[in-house]
C-alpha positions as semicolon CSV with decimal commas, in nm:
position;residue;x (nm);y (nm);z (nm)
1;M;9,418;5,860;12,194
2;G;9,093;5,791;12,017
3;S;8,910;5,413;12,086
4;R;9,249;5,232;12,078
5;E;9,433;5,096;12,402
6;W;9,757;5,152;12,457
7;S;9,957;4,936;12,696
8;R;10,305;5,019;12,681
9;V;10,444;5,366;12,742
10;L;10,812;5,499;12,701
11;V;10,891;5,771;12,931
12;V;11,202;6,036;12,791
13;R;11,352;6,173;13,042
14;L;11,721;6,367;12,978
15;S;11,756;6,628;13,188
16;S;11,849;6,630;13,560
17;M;11,809;6,437;13,899
18;G;11,556;6,656;14,030
19;D;11,357;6,634;13,700
20;V;11,395;6,225;13,718
21;A;11,261;6,220;14,110
22;R;10,949;6,441;13,961
23;M;10,868;6,228;13,760
24;L;10,835;5,915;14,006
25;P;10,460;5,974;14,072
26;S;10,318;5,968;13,727
27;L;10,549;5,673;13,714
28;A;10,353;5,515;13,975
29;A;10,007;5,635;13,862
30;L;10,106;5,501;13,510
31;K;10,164;5,159;13,667
32;A;9,877;5,112;13,819
33;S;9,688;5,189;13,571
34;G;9,835;4,874;13,411
35;R;10,069;4,959;13,146
36;E;10,388;4,878;13,108
37;V;10,627;5,143;13,138
38;H;10,942;5,211;13,025
39;V;11,179;5,503;13,103
40;T;11,518;5,633;12,900
41;V;11,761;5,842;13,122
42;E;12,087;5,961;13,129
43;D;12,285;5,703;13,244
44;R;12,443;5,857;13,608
45;F;12,063;5,907;13,675
46;A;11,951;5,492;13,563
47;G;12,049;5,413;13,935
48;L;11,803;5,672;14,139
49;L;11,569;5,437;13,946
50;D;11,684;5,110;14,082
51;L;11,597;5,224;14,414
52;F;11,217;5,293;14,281
53;P;11,124;4,990;14,108
54;I;10,804;5,105;13,884
55;A;10,967;5,138;13,541
56;D;10,958;4,787;13,379
57;R;11,290;4,937;13,153
58;V;11,572;5,140;13,247
59;V;11,677;5,191;12,931
60;P;11,982;5,399;13,042
61;Y;12,098;5,684;12,787
62;P;12,521;5,766;12,665
63;R;12,460;6,185;12,762
64;R;12,827;6,139;12,904
65;G;13,126;5,974;12,629
66;P;13,105;6,311;12,362
67;G;13,247;6,015;12,169
68;S;12,955;5,785;12,178
69;P;12,740;5,773;11,814
70;A;12,386;5,839;12,037
71;R;12,490;6,159;12,034
72;H;12,521;6,257;11,720
73;P;12,163;6,280;11,513
74;V;12,315;6,351;11,191
75;A;12,542;6,014;11,229
76;W;12,274;5,809;11,272
77;S;12,229;5,713;10,920
78;H;12,606;5,667;10,841
79;A;12,606;5,415;11,140
């Protein structure tokens, strides 16, 4: 990263619930190092992070709704 210090981290984990659970120690280490930690997970797993309040902010990603514009990156420029 060079000499520039970074204080905020966004972690994106769009996969299974087990993957979200396995990243908890890494999130805790980032938080313990004084970083502001934001996490993006599938909306159906966001509640898991409520049980372990490590992240400063949890951003649920809507993977279930087929009509969601977030699922179609090509359409983002038309929104």
